[in-house]
Protein backbone atom coordinates (compact mmCIF):
# COMPACT_ATOMS: atom_id res chain seq x y z
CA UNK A 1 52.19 57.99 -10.46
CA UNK A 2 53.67 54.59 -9.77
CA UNK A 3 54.98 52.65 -12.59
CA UNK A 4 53.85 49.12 -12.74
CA UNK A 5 56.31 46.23 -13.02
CA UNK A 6 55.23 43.70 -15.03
CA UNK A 7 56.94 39.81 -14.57
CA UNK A 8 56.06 36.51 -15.80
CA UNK A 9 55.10 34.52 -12.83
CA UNK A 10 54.57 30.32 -14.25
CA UNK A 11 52.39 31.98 -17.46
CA UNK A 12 51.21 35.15 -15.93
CA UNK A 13 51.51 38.31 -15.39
CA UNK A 14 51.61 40.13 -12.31
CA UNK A 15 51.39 43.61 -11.42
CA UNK A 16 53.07 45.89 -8.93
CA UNK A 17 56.56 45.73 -6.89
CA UNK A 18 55.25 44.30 -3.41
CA UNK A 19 54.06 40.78 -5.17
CA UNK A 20 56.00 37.95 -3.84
CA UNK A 21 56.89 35.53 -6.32
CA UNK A 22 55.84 31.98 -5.11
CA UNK A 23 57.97 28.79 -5.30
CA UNK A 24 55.99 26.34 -7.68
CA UNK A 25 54.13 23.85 -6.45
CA UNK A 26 54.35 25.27 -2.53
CA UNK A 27 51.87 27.15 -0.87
CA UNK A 28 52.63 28.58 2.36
CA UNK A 29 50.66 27.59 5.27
CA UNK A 30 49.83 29.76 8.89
CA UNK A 31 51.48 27.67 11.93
CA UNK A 32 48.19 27.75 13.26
CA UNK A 33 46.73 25.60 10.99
CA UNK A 34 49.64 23.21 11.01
CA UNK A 35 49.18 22.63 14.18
CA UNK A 36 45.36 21.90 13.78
CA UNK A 37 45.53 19.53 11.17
CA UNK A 38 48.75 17.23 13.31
CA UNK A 39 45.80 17.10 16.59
CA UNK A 40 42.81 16.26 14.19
CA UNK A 41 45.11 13.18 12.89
CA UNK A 42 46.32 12.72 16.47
CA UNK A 43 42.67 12.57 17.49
CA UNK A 44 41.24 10.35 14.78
CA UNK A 45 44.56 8.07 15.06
CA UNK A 46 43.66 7.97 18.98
CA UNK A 47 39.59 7.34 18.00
CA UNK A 48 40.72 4.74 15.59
CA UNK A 49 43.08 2.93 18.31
CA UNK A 50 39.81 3.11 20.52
CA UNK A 51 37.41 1.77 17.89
CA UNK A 52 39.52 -1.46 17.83
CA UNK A 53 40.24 -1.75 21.43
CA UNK A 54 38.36 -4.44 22.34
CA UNK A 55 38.49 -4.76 26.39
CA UNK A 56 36.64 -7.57 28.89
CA UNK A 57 33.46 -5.93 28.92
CA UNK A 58 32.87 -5.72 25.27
CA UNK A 59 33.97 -9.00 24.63
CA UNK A 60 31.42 -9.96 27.94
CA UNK A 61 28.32 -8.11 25.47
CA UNK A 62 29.41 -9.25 22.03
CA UNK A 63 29.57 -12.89 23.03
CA UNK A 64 26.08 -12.65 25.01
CA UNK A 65 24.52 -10.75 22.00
CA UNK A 66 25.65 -13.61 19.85
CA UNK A 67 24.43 -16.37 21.92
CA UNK A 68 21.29 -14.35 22.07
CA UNK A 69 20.66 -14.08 18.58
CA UNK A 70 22.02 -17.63 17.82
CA UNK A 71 19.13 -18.87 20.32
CA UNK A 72 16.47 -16.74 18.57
CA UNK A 73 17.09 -18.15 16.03
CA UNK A 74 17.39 -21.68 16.82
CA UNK A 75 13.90 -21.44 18.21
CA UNK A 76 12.67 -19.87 15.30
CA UNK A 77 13.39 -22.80 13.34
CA UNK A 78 12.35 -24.69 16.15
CA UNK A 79 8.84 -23.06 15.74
CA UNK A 80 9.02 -23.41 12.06
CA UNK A 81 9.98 -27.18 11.53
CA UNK A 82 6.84 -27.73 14.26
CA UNK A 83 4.36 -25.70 12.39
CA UNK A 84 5.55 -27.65 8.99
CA UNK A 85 5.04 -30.75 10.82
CA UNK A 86 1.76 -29.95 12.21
CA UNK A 87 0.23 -29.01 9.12
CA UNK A 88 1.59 -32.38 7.37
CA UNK A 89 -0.16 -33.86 10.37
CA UNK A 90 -3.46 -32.01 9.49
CA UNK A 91 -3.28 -32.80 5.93
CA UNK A 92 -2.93 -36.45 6.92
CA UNK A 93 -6.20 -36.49 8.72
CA UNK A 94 -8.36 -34.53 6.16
CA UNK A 95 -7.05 -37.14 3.85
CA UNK A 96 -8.51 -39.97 6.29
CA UNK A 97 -11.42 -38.32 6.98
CA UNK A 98 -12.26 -37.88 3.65
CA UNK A 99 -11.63 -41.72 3.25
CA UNK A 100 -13.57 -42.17 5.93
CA UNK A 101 -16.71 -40.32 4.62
CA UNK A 102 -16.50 -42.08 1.24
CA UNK A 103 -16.47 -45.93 2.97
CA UNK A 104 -19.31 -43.94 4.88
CA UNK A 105 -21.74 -43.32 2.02
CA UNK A 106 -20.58 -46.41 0.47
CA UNK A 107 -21.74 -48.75 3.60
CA UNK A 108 -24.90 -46.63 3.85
CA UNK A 109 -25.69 -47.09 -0.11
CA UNK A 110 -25.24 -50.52 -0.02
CA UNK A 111 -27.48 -50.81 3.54
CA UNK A 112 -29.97 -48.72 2.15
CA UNK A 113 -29.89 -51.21 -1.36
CA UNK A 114 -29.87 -54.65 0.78
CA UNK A 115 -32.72 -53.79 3.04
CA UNK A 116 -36.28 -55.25 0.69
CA UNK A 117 -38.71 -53.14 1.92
CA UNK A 118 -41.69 -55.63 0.77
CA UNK A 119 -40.23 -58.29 2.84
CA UNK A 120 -39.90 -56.46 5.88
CA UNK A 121 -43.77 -55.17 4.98
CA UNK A 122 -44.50 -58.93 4.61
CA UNK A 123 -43.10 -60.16 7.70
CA UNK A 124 -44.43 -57.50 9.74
CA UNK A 125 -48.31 -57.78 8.34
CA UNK A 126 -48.40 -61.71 8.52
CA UNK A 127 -45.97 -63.10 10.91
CA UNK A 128 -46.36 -60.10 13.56
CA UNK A 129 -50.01 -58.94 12.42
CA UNK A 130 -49.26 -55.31 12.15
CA UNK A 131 -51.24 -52.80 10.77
CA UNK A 132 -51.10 -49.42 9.06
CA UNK A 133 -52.66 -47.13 11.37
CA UNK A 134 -56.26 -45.57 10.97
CA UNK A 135 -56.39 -41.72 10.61
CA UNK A 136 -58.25 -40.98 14.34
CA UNK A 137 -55.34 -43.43 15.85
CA UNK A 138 -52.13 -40.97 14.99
CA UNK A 139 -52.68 -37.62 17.31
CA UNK A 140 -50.31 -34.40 16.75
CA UNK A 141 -49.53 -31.99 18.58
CA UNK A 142 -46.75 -29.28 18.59
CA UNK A 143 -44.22 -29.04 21.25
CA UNK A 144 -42.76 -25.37 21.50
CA UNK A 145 -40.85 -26.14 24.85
CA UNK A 146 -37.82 -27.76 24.16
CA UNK A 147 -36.22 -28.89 20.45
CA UNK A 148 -36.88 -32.32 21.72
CA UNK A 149 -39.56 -35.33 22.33
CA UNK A 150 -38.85 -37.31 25.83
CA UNK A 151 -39.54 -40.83 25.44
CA UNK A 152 -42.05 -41.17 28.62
CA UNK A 153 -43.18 -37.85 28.97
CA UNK A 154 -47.31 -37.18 29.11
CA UNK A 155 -48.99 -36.57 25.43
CA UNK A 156 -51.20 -33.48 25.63
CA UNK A 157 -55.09 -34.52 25.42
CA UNK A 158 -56.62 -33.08 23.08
């Protein structure tokens, strides 16, 4: 039987006479793996020199996108300021229009209150000797043709 070798290693105990004692504080690492890590930071050091590498071409592309966007949006608020106006121009006529209708109806009220129907009644019995028409005098007929009477077209005898 082997006997065991105990030692204090930082706190703890470790067993057995092949245990290496490590250094605090350093842990060894393979080569290998060394050597991994230096060409990942050598390629995201060369990928970050890339990134802001800015040659003709991408310049060329960045300005053009720019100027493209810039002029989308100009005419967008082109578009916009139009539309605002037009609709300031619409509101402007509804508001005449409405005007409009309401000197309308006033001019027609005070037409229909000016005309006296018993002098017009008057003048046309005894100055022009009209005369209300008997009931065998007025003929009517219905028209299913059109929606409309022509002025000199022939009355259907009866």
């Amino acid at each position: 039987m082997a006997a065991t070798n105990r030692r204090p290693v930082h706190g703890t105990y470790v067993s057995g006479n092949t245990v290496r004692i490590a250094e605090p504080g350093y842990e060894q690492v393979p080569q290998r793996d060394v050597r991994r890590q230096m060409a990942k930071t050598r390629a995201v050091r060369r990928n970050q020199e890339k990134a802001l590498y800015m040659d003709l071409p991408y310049v060329i592309m960045l300005t053009l996108a720019a100027i493209c966007a810039l002029s989308i949006c100009v005419s967008y608020l082109h578009v916009q300021s139009s539309i605002a106006s037009r609709i300031h121009n619409i509101e402007l006529l509804e508001q005449q229009l409405e005007q409009l209708k309401s000197e309308n109806d006033a001019l027609q009220t005070r037409i229909n209150t000016d005309i006296d129907l018993d002098h017009v009644y008057q003048v046309a019995t005894e100055e022009l000797g009209m005369v209300y028409a008997n009931r065998n005098q007025v003929l009517l007929y219905d028209k299913t043709e059109s929606e409309y009477v022509r002025q000199y077209e022939d009355i259907p005898k009866h």
